[in-house]
mmCIF file of C-alpha atoms and ligand atoms in Angstrom:
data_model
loop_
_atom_site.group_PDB
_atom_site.id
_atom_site.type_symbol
_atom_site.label_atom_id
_atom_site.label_comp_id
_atom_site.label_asym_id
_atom_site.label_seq_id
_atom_site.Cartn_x
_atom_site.Cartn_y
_atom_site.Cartn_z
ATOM 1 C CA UNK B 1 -63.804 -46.735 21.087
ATOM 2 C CA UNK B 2 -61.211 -44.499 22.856
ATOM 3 C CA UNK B 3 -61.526 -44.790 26.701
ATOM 4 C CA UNK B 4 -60.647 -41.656 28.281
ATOM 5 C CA UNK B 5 -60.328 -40.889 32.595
ATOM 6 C CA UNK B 6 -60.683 -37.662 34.130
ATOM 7 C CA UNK B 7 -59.783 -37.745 37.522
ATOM 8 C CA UNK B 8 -60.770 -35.394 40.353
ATOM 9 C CA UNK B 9 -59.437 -34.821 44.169
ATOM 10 C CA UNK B 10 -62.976 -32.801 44.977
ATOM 11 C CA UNK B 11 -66.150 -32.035 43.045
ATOM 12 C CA UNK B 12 -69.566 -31.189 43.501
ATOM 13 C CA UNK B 13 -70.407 -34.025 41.482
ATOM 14 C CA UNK B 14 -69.378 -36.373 38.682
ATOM 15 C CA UNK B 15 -72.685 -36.644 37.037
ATOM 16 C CA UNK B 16 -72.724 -32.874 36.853
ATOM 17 C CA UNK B 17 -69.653 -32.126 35.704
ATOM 18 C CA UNK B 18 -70.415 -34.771 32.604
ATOM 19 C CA UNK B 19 -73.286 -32.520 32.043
ATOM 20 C CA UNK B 20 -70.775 -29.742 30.773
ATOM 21 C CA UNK B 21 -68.242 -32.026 28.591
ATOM 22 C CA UNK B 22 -68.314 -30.769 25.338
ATOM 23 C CA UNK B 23 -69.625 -33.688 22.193
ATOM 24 C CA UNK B 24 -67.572 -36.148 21.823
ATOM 25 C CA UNK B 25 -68.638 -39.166 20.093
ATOM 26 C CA UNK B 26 -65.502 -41.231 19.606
ATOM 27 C CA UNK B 27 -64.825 -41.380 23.397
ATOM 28 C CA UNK B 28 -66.525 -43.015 26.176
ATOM 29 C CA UNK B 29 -65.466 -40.691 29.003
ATOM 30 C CA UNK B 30 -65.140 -42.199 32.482
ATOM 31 C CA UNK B 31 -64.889 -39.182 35.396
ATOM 32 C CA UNK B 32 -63.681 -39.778 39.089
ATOM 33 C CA UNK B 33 -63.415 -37.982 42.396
ATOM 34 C CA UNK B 34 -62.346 -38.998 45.137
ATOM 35 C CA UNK B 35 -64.593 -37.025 47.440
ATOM 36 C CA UNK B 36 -67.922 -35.418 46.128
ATOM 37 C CA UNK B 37 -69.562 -32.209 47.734
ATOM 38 C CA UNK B 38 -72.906 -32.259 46.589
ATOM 39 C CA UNK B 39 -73.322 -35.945 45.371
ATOM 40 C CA UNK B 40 -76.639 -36.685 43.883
ATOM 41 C CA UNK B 41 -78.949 -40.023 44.457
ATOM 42 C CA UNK B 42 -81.696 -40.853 42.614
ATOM 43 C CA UNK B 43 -85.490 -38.838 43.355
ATOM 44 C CA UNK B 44 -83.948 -35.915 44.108
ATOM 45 C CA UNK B 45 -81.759 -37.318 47.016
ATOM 46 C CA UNK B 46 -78.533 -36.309 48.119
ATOM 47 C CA UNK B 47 -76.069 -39.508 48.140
ATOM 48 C CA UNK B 48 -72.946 -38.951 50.792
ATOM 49 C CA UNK B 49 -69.862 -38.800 49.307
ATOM 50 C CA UNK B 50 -67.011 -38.533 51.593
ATOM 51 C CA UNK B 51 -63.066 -39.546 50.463
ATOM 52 C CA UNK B 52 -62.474 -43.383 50.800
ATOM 53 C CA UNK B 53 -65.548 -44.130 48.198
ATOM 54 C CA UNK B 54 -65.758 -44.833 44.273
ATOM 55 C CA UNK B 55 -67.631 -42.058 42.940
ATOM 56 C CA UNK B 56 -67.689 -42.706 39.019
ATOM 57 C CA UNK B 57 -69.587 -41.010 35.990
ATOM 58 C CA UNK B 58 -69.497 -43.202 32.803
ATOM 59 C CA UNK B 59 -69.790 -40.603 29.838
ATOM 60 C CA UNK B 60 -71.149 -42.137 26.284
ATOM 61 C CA UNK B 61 -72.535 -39.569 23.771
ATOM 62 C CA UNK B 62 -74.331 -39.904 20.255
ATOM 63 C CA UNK B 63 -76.770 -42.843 21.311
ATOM 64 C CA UNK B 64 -79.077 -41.568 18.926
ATOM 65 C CA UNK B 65 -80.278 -45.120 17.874
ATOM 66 C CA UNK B 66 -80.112 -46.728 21.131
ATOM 67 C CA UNK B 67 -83.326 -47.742 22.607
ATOM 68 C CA UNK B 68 -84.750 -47.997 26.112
ATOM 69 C CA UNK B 69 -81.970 -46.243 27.743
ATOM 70 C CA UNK B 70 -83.174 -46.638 31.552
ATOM 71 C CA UNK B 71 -81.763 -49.878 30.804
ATOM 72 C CA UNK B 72 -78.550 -48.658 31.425
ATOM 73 C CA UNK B 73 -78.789 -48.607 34.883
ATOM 74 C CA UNK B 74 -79.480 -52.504 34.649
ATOM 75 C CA UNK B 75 -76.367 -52.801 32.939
ATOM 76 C CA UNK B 76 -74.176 -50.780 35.766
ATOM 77 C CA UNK B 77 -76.156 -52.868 38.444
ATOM 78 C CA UNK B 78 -74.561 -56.127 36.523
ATOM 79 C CA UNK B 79 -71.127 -54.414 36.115
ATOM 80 C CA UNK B 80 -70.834 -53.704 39.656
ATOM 81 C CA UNK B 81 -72.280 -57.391 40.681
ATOM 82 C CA UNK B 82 -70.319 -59.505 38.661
ATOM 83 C CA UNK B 83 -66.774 -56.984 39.233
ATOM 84 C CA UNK B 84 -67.671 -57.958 42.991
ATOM 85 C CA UNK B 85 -68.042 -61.313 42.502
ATOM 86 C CA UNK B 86 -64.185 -61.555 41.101
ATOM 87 C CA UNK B 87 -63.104 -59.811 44.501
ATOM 88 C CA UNK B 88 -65.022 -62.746 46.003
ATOM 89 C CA UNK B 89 -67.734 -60.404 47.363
ATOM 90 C CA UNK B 90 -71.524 -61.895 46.740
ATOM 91 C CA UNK B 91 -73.918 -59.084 46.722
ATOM 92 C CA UNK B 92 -77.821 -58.608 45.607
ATOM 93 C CA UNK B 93 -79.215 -56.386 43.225
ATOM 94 C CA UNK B 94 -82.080 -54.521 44.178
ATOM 95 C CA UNK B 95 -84.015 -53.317 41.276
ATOM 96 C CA UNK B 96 -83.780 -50.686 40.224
ATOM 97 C CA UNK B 97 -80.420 -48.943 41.020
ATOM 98 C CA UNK B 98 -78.954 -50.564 44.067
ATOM 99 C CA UNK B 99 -76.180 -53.377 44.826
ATOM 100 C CA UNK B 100 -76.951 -54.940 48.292
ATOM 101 C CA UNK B 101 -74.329 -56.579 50.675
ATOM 102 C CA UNK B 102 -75.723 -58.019 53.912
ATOM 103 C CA UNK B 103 -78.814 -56.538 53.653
ATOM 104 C CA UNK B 104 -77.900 -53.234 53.575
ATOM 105 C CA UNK B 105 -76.817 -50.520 50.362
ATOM 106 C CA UNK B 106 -73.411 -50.767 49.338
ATOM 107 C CA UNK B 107 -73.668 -48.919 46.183
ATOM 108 C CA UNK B 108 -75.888 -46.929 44.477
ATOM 109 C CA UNK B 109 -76.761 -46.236 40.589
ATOM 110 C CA UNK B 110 -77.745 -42.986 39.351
ATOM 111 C CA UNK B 111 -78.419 -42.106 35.053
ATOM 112 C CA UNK B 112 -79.303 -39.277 33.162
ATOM 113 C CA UNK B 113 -79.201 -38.882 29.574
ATOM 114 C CA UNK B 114 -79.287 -34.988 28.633
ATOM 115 C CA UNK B 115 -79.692 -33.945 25.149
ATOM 116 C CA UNK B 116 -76.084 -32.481 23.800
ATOM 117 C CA UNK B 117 -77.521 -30.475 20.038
ATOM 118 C CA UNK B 118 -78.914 -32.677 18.386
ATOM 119 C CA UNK B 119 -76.930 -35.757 20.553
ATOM 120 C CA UNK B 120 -78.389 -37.372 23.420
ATOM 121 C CA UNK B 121 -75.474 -38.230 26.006
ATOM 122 C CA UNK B 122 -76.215 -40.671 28.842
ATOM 123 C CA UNK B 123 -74.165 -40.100 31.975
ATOM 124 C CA UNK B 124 -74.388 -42.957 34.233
ATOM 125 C CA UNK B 125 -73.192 -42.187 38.145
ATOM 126 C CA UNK B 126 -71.917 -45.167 40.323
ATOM 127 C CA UNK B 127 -71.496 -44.536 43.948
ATOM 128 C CA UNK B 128 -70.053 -47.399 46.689
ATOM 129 C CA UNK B 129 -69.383 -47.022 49.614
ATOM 130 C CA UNK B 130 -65.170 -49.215 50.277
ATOM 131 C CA UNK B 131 -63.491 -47.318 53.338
ATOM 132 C CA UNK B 132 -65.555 -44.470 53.979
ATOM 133 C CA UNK B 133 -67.459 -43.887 56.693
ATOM 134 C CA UNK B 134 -71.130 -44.631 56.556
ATOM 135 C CA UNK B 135 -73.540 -42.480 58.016
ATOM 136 C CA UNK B 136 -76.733 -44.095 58.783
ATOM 137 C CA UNK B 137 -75.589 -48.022 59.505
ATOM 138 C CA UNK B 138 -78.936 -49.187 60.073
ATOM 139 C CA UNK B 139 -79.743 -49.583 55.922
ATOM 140 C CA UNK B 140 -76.264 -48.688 54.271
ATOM 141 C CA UNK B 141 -73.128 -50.476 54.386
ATOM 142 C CA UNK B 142 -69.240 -50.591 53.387
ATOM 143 C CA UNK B 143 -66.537 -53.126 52.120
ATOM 144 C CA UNK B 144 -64.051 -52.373 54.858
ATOM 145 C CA UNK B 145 -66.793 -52.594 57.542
ATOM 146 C CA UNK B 146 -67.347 -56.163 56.110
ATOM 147 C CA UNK B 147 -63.809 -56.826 56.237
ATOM 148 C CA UNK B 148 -63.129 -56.847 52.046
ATOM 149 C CA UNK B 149 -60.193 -54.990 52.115
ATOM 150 C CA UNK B 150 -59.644 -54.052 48.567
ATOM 151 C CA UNK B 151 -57.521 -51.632 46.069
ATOM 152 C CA UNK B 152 -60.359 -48.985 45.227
ATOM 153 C CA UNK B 153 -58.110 -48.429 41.686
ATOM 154 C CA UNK B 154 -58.115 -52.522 40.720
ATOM 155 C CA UNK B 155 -61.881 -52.335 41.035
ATOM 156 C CA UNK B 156 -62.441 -49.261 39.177
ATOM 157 C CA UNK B 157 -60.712 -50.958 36.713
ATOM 158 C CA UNK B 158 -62.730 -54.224 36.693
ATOM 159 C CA UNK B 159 -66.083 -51.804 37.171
ATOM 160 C CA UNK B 160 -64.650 -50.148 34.054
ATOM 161 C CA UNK B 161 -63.535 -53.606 31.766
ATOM 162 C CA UNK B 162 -67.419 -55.393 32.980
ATOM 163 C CA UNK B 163 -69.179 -51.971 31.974
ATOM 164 C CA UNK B 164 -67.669 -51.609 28.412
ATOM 165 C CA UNK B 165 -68.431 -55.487 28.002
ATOM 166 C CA UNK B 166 -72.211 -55.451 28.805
ATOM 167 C CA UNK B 167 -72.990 -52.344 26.987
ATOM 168 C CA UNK B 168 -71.478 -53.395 23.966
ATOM 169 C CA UNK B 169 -73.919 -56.463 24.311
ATOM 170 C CA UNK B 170 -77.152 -53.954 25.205
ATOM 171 C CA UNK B 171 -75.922 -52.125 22.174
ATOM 172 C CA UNK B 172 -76.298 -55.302 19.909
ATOM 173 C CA UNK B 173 -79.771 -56.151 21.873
ATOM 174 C CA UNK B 174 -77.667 -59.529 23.283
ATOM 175 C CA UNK B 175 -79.552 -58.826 26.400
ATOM 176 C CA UNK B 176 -80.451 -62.192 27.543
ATOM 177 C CA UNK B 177 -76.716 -63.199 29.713
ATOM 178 C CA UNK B 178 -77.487 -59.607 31.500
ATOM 179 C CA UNK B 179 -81.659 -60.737 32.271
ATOM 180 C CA UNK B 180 -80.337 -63.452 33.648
ATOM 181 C CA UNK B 181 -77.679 -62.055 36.130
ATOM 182 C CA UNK B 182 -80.697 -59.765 37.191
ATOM 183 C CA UNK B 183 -83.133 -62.419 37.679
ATOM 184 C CA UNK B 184 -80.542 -65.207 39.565
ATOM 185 C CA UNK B 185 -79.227 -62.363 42.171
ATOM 186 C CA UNK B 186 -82.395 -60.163 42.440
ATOM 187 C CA UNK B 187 -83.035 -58.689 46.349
ATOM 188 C CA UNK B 188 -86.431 -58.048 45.393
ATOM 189 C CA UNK B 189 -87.980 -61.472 43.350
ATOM 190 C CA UNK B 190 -90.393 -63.160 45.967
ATOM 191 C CA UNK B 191 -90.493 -60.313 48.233
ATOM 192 C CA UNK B 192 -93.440 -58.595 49.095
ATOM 193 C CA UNK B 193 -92.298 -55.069 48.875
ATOM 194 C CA UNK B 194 -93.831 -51.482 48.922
ATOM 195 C CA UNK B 195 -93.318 -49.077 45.660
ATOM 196 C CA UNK B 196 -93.305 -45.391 45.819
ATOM 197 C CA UNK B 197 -94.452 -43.122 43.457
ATOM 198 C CA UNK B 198 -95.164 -39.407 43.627
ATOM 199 C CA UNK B 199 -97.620 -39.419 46.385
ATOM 200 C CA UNK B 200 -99.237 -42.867 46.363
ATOM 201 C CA UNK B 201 -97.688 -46.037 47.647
ATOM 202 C CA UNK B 202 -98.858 -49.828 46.794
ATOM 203 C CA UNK B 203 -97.797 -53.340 47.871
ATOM 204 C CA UNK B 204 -96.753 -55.757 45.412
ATOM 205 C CA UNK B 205 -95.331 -59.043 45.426
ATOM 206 C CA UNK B 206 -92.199 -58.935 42.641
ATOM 207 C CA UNK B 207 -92.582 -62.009 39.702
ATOM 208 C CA UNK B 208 -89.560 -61.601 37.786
ATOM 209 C CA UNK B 209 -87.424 -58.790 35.660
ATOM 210 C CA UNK B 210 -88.512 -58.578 32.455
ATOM 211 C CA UNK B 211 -86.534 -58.542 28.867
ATOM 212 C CA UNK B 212 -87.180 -54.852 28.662
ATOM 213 C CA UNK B 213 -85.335 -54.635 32.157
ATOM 214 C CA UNK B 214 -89.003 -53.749 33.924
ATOM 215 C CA UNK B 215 -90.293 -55.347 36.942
ATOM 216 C CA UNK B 216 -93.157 -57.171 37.033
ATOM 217 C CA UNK B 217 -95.268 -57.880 39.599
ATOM 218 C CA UNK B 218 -98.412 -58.837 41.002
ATOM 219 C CA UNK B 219 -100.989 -57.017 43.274
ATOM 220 C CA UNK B 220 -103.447 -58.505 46.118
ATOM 221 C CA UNK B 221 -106.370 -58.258 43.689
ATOM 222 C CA UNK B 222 -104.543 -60.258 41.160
ATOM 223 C CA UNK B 223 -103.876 -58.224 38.842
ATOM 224 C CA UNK B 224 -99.854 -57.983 37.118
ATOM 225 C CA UNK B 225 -97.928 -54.753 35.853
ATOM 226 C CA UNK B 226 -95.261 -54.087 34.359
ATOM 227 C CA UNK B 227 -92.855 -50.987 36.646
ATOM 228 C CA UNK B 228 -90.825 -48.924 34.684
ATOM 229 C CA UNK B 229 -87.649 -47.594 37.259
ATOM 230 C CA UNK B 230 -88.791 -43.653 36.596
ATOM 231 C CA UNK B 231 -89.603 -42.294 39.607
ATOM 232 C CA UNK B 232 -90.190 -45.108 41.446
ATOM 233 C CA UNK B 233 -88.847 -46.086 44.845
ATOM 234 C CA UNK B 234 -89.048 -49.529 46.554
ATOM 235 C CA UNK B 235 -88.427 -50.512 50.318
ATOM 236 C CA UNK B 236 -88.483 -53.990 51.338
ATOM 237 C CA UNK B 237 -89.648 -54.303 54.747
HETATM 238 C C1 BTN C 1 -78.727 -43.577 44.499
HETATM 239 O O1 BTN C 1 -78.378 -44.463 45.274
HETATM 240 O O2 BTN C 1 -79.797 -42.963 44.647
HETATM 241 C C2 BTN C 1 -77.831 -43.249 43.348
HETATM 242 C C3 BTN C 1 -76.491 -42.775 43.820
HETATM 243 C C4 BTN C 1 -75.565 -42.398 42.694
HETATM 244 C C5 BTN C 1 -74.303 -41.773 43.204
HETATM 245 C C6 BTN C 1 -73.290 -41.544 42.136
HETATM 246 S S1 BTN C 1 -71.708 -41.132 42.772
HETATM 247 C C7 BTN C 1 -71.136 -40.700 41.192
HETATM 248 C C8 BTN C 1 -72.271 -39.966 40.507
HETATM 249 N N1 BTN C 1 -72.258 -38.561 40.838
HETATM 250 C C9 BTN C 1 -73.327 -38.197 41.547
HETATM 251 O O3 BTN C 1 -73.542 -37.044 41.957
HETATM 252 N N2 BTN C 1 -74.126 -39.240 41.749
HETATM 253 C C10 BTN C 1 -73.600 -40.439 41.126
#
């Protein structure tokens, strides 16, 4: 498959300008900015995007027979991971979308999938935080401010080569290599941590990520469920 780069200066945002490619289903299309103006984060959230940052939208279309596609996110989250651990940098992934150094967000994971005719295109957004400032210090974090000083262009790359690698393996169901990147480097296995959901909130204490890429876990009564990323949010502490 043709790998094609669109790269941007300023946008509103990657994910929505993916939205408005026309069908193309013999390219995966991979779109840049350096800066985004109205970056988007997960429930609705904005996600700052100021120039210094990797602010990527990975474009595949026609995934008509491709099943549980939230699963995609899992397979960004182990992109980013193991693309770190080649610059030397050991991070955490926090299920369901976020890539932890030092206990605090470095990057952030964002997919849609939007019907295109009769096509379904997934569109998944990667946002991390290298040189830019970060606003609010207390819970997100940078590469420069932990002294990895790397080329934001050789890590797109690797982000790019790791991506293409693991989705060809979700493609083929070959998912057990990525389970068990989740499961070894998981923020959230052992931890007793709060999920949020529309208006209700609930404790749980997290048991492992499943095959499907869910998270299970277990409540104070005893009784174990299976979370689906959706709409859910999860805070630690
Ligand atoms: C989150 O942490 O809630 C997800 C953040 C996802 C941000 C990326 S940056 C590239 C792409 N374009 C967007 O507008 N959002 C995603």
């Amino acid at each position: 498959m043709d790998l094609k780069i669109i790269k941007f200066r300023e946008i509103d945002s990657t994910n929505e300008y993916s939205k408005k490619l026309d069908l193309d289903i013999n390219s995966t299309r991979y779109i840049i900015s350096d800066i985004q103006i109205k970056g988007k984060g997960r429930v609705g959230r904005d996600f700052l995007s100021s120039d210094g940052g990797l602010y990527l939208s990975i474009v595949k279309d026609d995934l008509k027979d491709v099943e549980n596609l939230p699963f995609i996110t899992q397979v960004a989250a182990v992109s980013i991971y193991k693309s770190l651990e080649e610059f030397g940098i050991f991070t955490y992934i926090k299920w369901p979308n976020d890539i932890i150094l030092k206990d605090k967000k470095l990057a952030g994971i964002l997919t849609e999938v939007v019907s295109i005719g009769k096509s379904l295109r997934i569109i998944c957004g990667i946002g991390m935080n290298i040189s830019n400032n970060v606003k609010n210090i207390e819970t997100a974090t940078s590469l420069f401010s932990n002294g990895f000083y790397i080329e934001k262009e050789q890590l797109l790359e690797k982000i790019i080569e790791k991506f293409e690698n693991y989705f060809e393996k979700f493609v083929r169901n070959e998912l057990e290599e990525i389970i068990k990147i989740l499961n070894d480097n998981s923020y959230v296995i052992g931890k007793e941590i709060m999920i949020y959901e529309k208006n209700s909130s609930r404790k749980a204490n997290v048991l492992k990520i499943k095959k499907d890429g869910s998270l299970l876990v277990s409540y104070i009564d005893g009784r174990v469920e299976s979370i689906t990323s959706g709409e859910v949010s999860i805070r630690t502490k």
